[in-house]
GROMACS .gro file of C-alpha atoms in nm:
model
   76
    1MET     CA    1   0.775  -2.841   2.495
    2ALA     CA    2   0.938  -3.189   2.457
    3PRO     CA    3   0.747  -3.336   2.765
    4PHE     CA    4   0.413  -3.281   2.576
    5LEU     CA    5   0.511  -3.457   2.264
    6ALA     CA    6   0.400  -3.804   2.419
    7ASP     CA    7   0.057  -3.662   2.499
    8SER     CA    8   0.034  -3.491   2.149
    9GLY     CA    9   0.122  -3.834   2.002
   10LYS     CA   10  -0.148  -3.998   2.184
   11LEU     CA   11  -0.414  -3.747   2.071
   12ILE     CA   12  -0.313  -3.778   1.725
   13ASP     CA   13  -0.306  -4.177   1.734
   14ALA     CA   14  -0.642  -4.186   1.881
   15ARG     CA   15  -0.791  -3.890   1.680
   16GLU     CA   16  -0.952  -3.747   1.979
   17TYR     CA   17  -0.900  -3.384   1.951
   18GLY     CA   18  -1.168  -3.261   2.195
   19ASN     CA   19  -0.936  -3.279   2.518
   20GLY     CA   20  -0.640  -3.090   2.402
   21VAL     CA   21  -0.453  -2.855   2.638
   22GLN     CA   22  -0.483  -2.572   2.402
   23ASP     CA   23  -0.721  -2.545   2.115
   24ILE     CA   24  -0.661  -2.408   1.752
   25ALA     CA   25  -0.826  -2.087   1.812
   26PHE     CA   26  -0.605  -2.038   2.088
   27HIS     CA   27  -0.285  -2.046   1.888
   28LYS     CA   28  -0.435  -1.826   1.587
   29PRO     CA   29  -0.369  -1.481   1.758
   30ALA     CA   30   0.005  -1.579   1.831
   31VAL     CA   31   0.057  -1.728   1.474
   32ASP     CA   32  -0.091  -1.411   1.327
   33ALA     CA   33   0.121  -1.184   1.538
   34ILE     CA   34   0.445  -1.370   1.446
   35VAL     CA   35   0.339  -1.352   1.068
   36ARG     CA   36   0.276  -0.990   1.093
   37ALA     CA   37   0.600  -0.911   1.286
   38THR     CA   38   0.791  -1.120   1.032
   39ARG     CA   39   0.659  -0.916   0.755
   40ASP     CA   40   0.711  -0.589   0.956
   41THR     CA   41   1.076  -0.665   0.977
   42GLY     CA   42   1.124  -0.722   0.580
   43ALA     CA   43   1.164  -1.092   0.632
   44ARG     CA   44   0.946  -1.367   0.466
   45PRO     CA   45   0.715  -1.558   0.659
   46ASP     CA   46   0.765  -1.874   0.442
   47PHE     CA   47   0.754  -2.117   0.742
   48LEU     CA   48   0.459  -1.992   0.935
   49ALA     CA   49   0.228  -1.865   0.665
   50PRO     CA   50   0.124  -2.207   0.553
   51LEU     CA   51   0.052  -2.281   0.922
   52GLN     CA   52  -0.154  -1.956   0.938
   53HIS     CA   53  -0.364  -2.045   0.625
   54LEU     CA   54  -0.419  -2.405   0.769
   55LEU     CA   55  -0.543  -2.250   1.103
   56ASP     CA   56  -0.775  -2.010   0.912
   57ARG     CA   57  -0.918  -2.292   0.722
   58GLN     CA   58  -0.984  -2.516   1.017
   59ILE     CA   59  -1.140  -2.232   1.199
   60ALA     CA   60  -1.375  -2.148   0.914
   61GLU     CA   61  -1.476  -2.519   0.911
   62GLY     CA   62  -1.573  -2.507   1.274
   63ARG     CA   63  -1.278  -2.672   1.406
   64GLY     CA   64  -1.144  -2.400   1.620
   65ALA     CA   65  -1.224  -2.551   1.950
   66LEU     CA   66  -1.048  -2.880   1.875
   67ALA     CA   67  -0.702  -2.950   2.014
   68PHE     CA   68  -0.388  -2.786   1.807
   69GLU     CA   69  -0.285  -3.146   1.725
   70ARG     CA   70  -0.590  -3.178   1.484
   71THR     CA   71  -0.358  -2.968   1.242
   72VAL     CA   72  -0.189  -3.297   1.170
   73GLU     CA   73  -0.497  -3.432   0.998
   74GLU     CA   74  -0.470  -3.138   0.758
   75ILE     CA   75  -0.104  -3.201   0.661
   76ALA     CA   76  -0.098  -3.586   0.686
   0.00000   0.00000   0.00000
């Protein structure tokens, strides 16, 4: 994952999220599955639940096709 950080930084700095490797909607099922599995084991999803809500909101606002790096705009 580390090799992609420089590219991610460039996307974020340029605020150009249409050319990302994987979009927000691509990551949503994985985050949902991890949160569900975490709850199923009795653990609390305190770390990923906020990300799950952030992705839900971005998809609802029509940003699901944008690069995952777009999430930085929501938390910055």
